[in-house]
Every structure is written in C-alpha cells, then in structure tokens.
Coordinates of C-alpha atoms in Angstrom, one line a residue:
W66 CA 75.7 107.2 89.2
L67 CA 72.1 105.0 88.3
A68 CA 74.2 102.1 87.4
A69 CA 76.2 102.3 90.6
A70 CA 73.0 102.7 92.8
I71 CA 71.4 99.7 90.9
V72 CA 74.3 97.6 92.0
D73 CA 75.5 98.9 95.2
Y74 CA 72.3 100.1 97.1
P75 CA 70.8 96.5 97.6
V76 CA 74.1 95.0 98.8
E77 CA 74.8 97.8 101.2
D78 CA 71.0 97.6 102.6
A79 CA 71.6 93.8 103.0
T80 CA 74.7 93.8 104.8
R81 CA 74.2 97.0 106.7
K82 CA 73.4 95.4 110.0
W83 CA 75.1 92.2 109.3
R84 CA 73.8 89.5 112.0
L85 CA 73.9 89.0 116.0
W86 CA 75.2 85.8 117.2
Q87 CA 73.0 84.1 120.0
A88 CA 75.7 82.1 122.0
E89 CA 77.6 82.6 125.3
S90 CA 79.7 85.7 125.2
D91 CA 83.0 84.0 125.1
V92 CA 81.8 82.2 122.2
I93 CA 80.6 84.9 120.5
T94 CA 83.8 86.9 120.9
K95 CA 85.4 84.1 119.1
L96 CA 83.2 84.0 116.4
E97 CA 83.2 88.1 115.6
N98 CA 87.2 87.7 115.9
E99 CA 87.1 85.0 113.3
E100 CA 85.0 87.1 111.2
K101 CA 87.2 90.0 111.4
R102 CA 90.3 88.1 110.7
L103 CA 89.0 86.5 107.5
Q104 CA 87.2 89.8 106.7
L105 CA 83.9 88.1 105.9
R106 CA 81.6 91.1 105.9
A107 CA 83.9 92.8 103.2
R108 CA 84.2 89.4 101.2
V109 CA 80.4 89.1 101.2
Q110 CA 79.9 92.7 100.0
Q111 CA 82.7 92.2 97.2
A112 CA 81.1 89.0 96.0
L113 CA 77.6 90.4 96.0
K114 CA 78.4 93.4 94.1
L115 CA 80.4 91.7 91.5
S116 CA 77.8 89.0 90.8
R117 CA 75.4 91.9 90.6
V118 CA 77.8 93.4 87.8
V119 CA 79.1 90.5 85.9
G120 CA 76.0 87.9 86.7
G121 CA 78.3 85.7 89.1
A122 CA 81.0 85.5 91.8
A123 CA 82.1 83.1 94.3
I124 CA 84.1 83.0 97.5
Y125 CA 86.8 80.3 97.7
I126 CA 86.9 78.8 101.0
N127 CA 90.7 78.5 101.5
T128 CA 91.7 75.9 103.7
K129 CA 94.8 74.7 101.8
P130 CA 93.5 71.2 101.2
Q131 CA 95.6 68.3 100.3
D132 CA 92.9 67.3 97.7
P133 CA 90.5 70.0 96.5
R134 CA 88.3 67.6 94.8
L135 CA 87.1 66.3 98.0
P136 CA 84.1 68.1 99.8
L137 CA 85.0 70.6 102.4
A138 CA 84.8 68.8 106.0
H139 CA 84.0 70.6 109.1
T140 CA 87.4 69.7 110.6
E141 CA 89.4 71.9 108.0
E142 CA 90.8 75.1 109.2
I143 CA 90.0 77.9 107.1
H144 CA 92.9 80.1 106.2
S145 CA 91.5 82.8 104.0
L146 CA 88.5 83.7 101.8
V147 CA 89.0 84.6 98.2
V148 CA 86.6 86.6 96.0
L149 CA 86.4 85.2 92.3
T150 CA 84.3 86.4 89.4
K151 CA 82.6 83.8 87.2
D152 CA 85.3 84.7 84.4
Q153 CA 87.9 83.3 86.9
L154 CA 86.3 79.8 87.3
T155 CA 85.0 77.4 84.7
A156 CA 81.9 75.5 85.9
G157 CA 81.9 71.7 85.0
E158 CA 78.7 69.9 83.9
V159 CA 75.7 70.4 85.6
V160 CA 74.5 67.5 87.5
R161 CA 71.2 66.0 86.1
D162 CA 70.9 63.3 88.7
I163 CA 67.8 63.9 90.6
D164 CA 69.0 62.2 93.4
S165 CA 72.0 64.1 93.7
D166 CA 72.6 67.2 96.2
Y167 CA 74.2 69.1 93.2
F168 CA 71.4 68.6 91.2
G169 CA 70.8 71.8 88.7
R170 CA 74.4 72.7 89.3
P171 CA 78.0 71.9 88.8
E172 CA 79.8 69.4 91.4
Y173 CA 83.1 70.8 90.2
F174 CA 84.7 74.0 89.2
T175 CA 88.1 74.5 87.8
I176 CA 90.2 77.4 88.8
T177 CA 93.6 78.3 86.6
A178 CA 96.4 78.9 89.5
G179 CA 99.6 80.6 88.5
N180 CA 99.9 79.7 84.8
E181 CA 97.5 78.0 82.1
S182 CA 99.0 74.7 82.5
N183 CA 98.3 74.4 86.4
R184 CA 94.5 73.9 86.2
V185 CA 92.8 72.7 89.5
D186 CA 89.5 71.1 89.7
I187 CA 87.8 72.3 93.3
H188 CA 84.6 70.7 94.7
A189 CA 81.6 73.1 94.7
S190 CA 81.4 72.6 98.7
R191 CA 84.4 74.9 98.8
F192 CA 82.7 78.1 97.3
A193 CA 80.1 80.2 98.5
M194 CA 78.4 80.9 95.2
F195 CA 76.7 84.3 94.4
T196 CA 74.6 84.1 91.1
G197 CA 73.4 87.0 89.1
E198 CA 69.6 87.5 87.8
Q199 CA 68.3 84.1 86.7
S200 CA 68.9 83.3 83.1
V201 CA 66.1 83.2 80.8
D202 CA 67.3 79.6 79.5
C203 CA 65.7 78.1 82.8
G204 CA 68.3 75.3 83.0
L205 CA 68.2 74.2 79.3
T206 CA 71.7 74.7 78.9
N207 CA 74.7 74.2 81.0
S208 CA 75.1 77.8 82.1
F209 CA 75.3 77.8 85.7
W210 CA 75.7 81.6 86.1
G211 CA 73.0 84.4 85.7
D212 CA 72.9 87.5 84.1
S213 CA 74.3 91.2 85.1
V214 CA 71.4 93.2 87.0
L215 CA 72.4 96.2 84.6
Q216 CA 71.5 94.2 81.3
R217 CA 67.7 94.8 81.4
A218 CA 68.1 98.1 82.7
M219 CA 70.7 99.1 80.5
D220 CA 68.7 101.5 78.1
A221 CA 67.2 103.1 81.2
V222 CA 70.3 103.6 82.8
K223 CA 72.0 105.1 79.7
N224 CA 69.1 107.4 79.0
H225 CA 69.0 108.6 82.7
D226 CA 72.8 109.6 82.9
A227 CA 72.7 111.2 79.7
T228 CA 69.7 113.3 80.6
F229 CA 71.1 114.2 83.9
A230 CA 74.5 115.1 82.2
N231 CA 72.4 117.3 79.8
V232 CA 70.6 119.0 82.5
A233 CA 73.8 119.7 84.4
S234 CA 75.5 121.1 81.7
L235 CA 72.6 123.6 80.9
V236 CA 72.8 124.8 84.7
F237 CA 75.8 126.8 83.8
E238 CA 74.4 128.1 80.6
A239 CA 70.8 129.2 81.5
K240 CA 71.1 132.8 82.3
V241 CA 69.3 136.1 81.5
D242 CA 71.2 138.5 79.5
V243 CA 70.5 142.5 80.3
F244 CA 71.2 145.0 77.9
K245 CA 70.6 148.7 79.0
F246 CA 70.8 151.7 76.4
E247 CA 70.1 155.3 77.2
G248 CA 66.7 156.8 75.8
F249 CA 65.9 153.5 74.4
A250 CA 62.2 154.2 75.0
D251 CA 62.5 157.3 73.4
R252 CA 63.6 155.9 70.0
K253 CA 60.8 155.5 67.9
S254 CA 61.8 155.3 64.5
E255 CA 62.1 151.9 62.8
A256 CA 65.9 152.6 61.9
A257 CA 66.8 153.2 65.6
V258 CA 65.0 150.1 67.0
Y259 CA 66.7 147.9 64.3
E260 CA 70.0 149.5 65.1
V261 CA 69.5 148.6 68.7
L262 CA 68.5 145.1 68.0
Q263 CA 71.5 144.9 65.8
A264 CA 73.6 145.4 68.5
V265 CA 71.9 143.2 70.7
R266 CA 72.2 140.4 68.2
T267 CA 75.9 141.0 67.7
I268 CA 76.6 140.6 71.4
S269 CA 74.2 137.7 72.0
D270 CA 75.6 135.9 68.8
Q271 CA 78.9 135.6 71.2
K272 CA 77.2 133.7 74.0
T273 CA 75.3 130.7 74.3
P274 CA 71.9 130.5 72.3
I275 CA 70.2 129.0 75.2
A276 CA 70.6 132.7 77.1
T277 CA 67.6 135.2 76.9
S278 CA 68.0 138.8 76.1
T279 CA 66.2 141.6 77.6
L280 CA 66.3 145.4 76.9
L281 CA 65.8 147.9 79.3
N282 CA 65.6 151.7 79.2
S283 CA 68.5 153.4 80.9
G284 CA 68.6 156.9 82.5
Y285 CA 72.4 156.8 83.1
A286 CA 75.3 157.8 80.9
P287 CA 75.2 156.0 77.3
Q288 CA 76.7 152.6 77.8
L289 CA 76.8 151.5 74.5
T290 CA 78.2 153.6 71.6
R291 CA 78.6 153.4 67.8
A292 CA 81.4 154.6 65.6
N293 CA 82.1 153.9 62.1
G294 CA 79.6 151.6 61.7
A295 CA 80.5 149.4 64.6
W296 CA 79.5 149.1 68.1
S297 CA 82.1 150.0 70.9
G298 CA 82.7 151.0 74.4
R299 CA 81.3 149.4 77.6
F300 CA 77.9 147.7 76.3
G301 CA 76.4 147.9 79.5
Y302 CA 75.8 144.3 79.6
T303 CA 74.9 142.6 82.8
A304 CA 74.3 139.0 83.3
S305 CA 71.8 137.4 85.9

C-alpha cells in the first residue's frame, strides 16, 4: 500500500485537473478532441508512474516517419502515442558538446521493433522523456535515466508494510477469554485454586497466546465439570 501511494499519489495529484486551453471555442474543441483520440492524459499518467517505479519512461510520438533519425517536424501528423519503459529503449551516447541543444542527454535512442535484428534508431525529439530520481553520478557516466523513487525509501516501505500486516493479523487475535465457575470465590484451599487454574490453562493452551484470560464467580449452574481427572462438559467459556 505505501509503495503504491508513493508512486501514484503525486502523479494523480499532478494530472487531476489537467489543463485549460485559452483559445477560440472551436479551436479548444479540436484540441480536446485530439487529446481524447490520442488518450494523452492516460499516456502521461502511465509514463509518469512507470518512471517513478523503474527510473525512466518515454512517450514515443508515432508519426510513421520515413526516416525516424530526423528531428520531428511540426508538419507531421501524430498517429498514436506509445509508452515505453527505459528497458525498452537503448540510449545513445550522451552529447558532450556544450553548444548542442542536446547537451547532457542522448540525441538518439534505439528501439527493437519486432525481433532483435530489426533495430531502429530514433531521434530524441520524437520522444517525450520522463526520468526518475536524479542519479548520484551527476552526469559522470553515460547513464541518462534516473533511479526509482522507491529505491531510497525501500527499507521504510518494507518496515511499514510488515508492521501494518502484523497489526492487522493481531486485530483478529486480540480478545479477552472469560471463564465462569460456580462458587469460585468460595474455593479457599490451595488445591482447589490450583485445580481451577489448571483447567483454565488447559483451555487457554488451545487458543492464541495473545488472549487474556479472566476468572469470574458464577452463581449459575456448574459450567465446568471434572471426572476421572479430566475436565469436560460445557466449560462456560465466552469470548468478548
């Protein structure tokens, strides 16, 4: 539960109200219809959640280009939006040219289409990138993607979930066992008290050790009988 909350809540909060377009009403209608056709909101939510879980994801803007190595042009028609995780993409070399628009990130990504022999290089402009938590390498390696948000909180998540699971199981076990015996208050001898305690212990041993036992004096008919060295009959046991 806690892990799901860490991943889902920020994404749902960020996309709950979505956005409002400022334009002519007919233009807004076209924009909103296009977003619905492409399922843009759902794709963004999916990519954000995946990036938080695995450390990175991307939305591929599928325009069915003739040459996907070329930058995305504003004249291209979007056919669909495809969500991919970082494990489905192979990042190229991180650009080190400070004058490049892609400084500090790859300019190309490789995706496997169909089988391993059909690998396609795609320009980075054709992706909307969603990276995870910033890696501690600070760009010292060619690692472009980040880390899962669960990585630094994993110990706390495990302890939290384990604690709540144990507490939930104890709720069904926590109870008070009440034993009633006729004339219990009148049994003065040590042997009589020991005999009653032994009967209670015998019954309690068959139940959870978490239960708390209470002895009460009963003015009703005997609810616990002993014959041939063994306790039998209706024990007068109630649980509350």
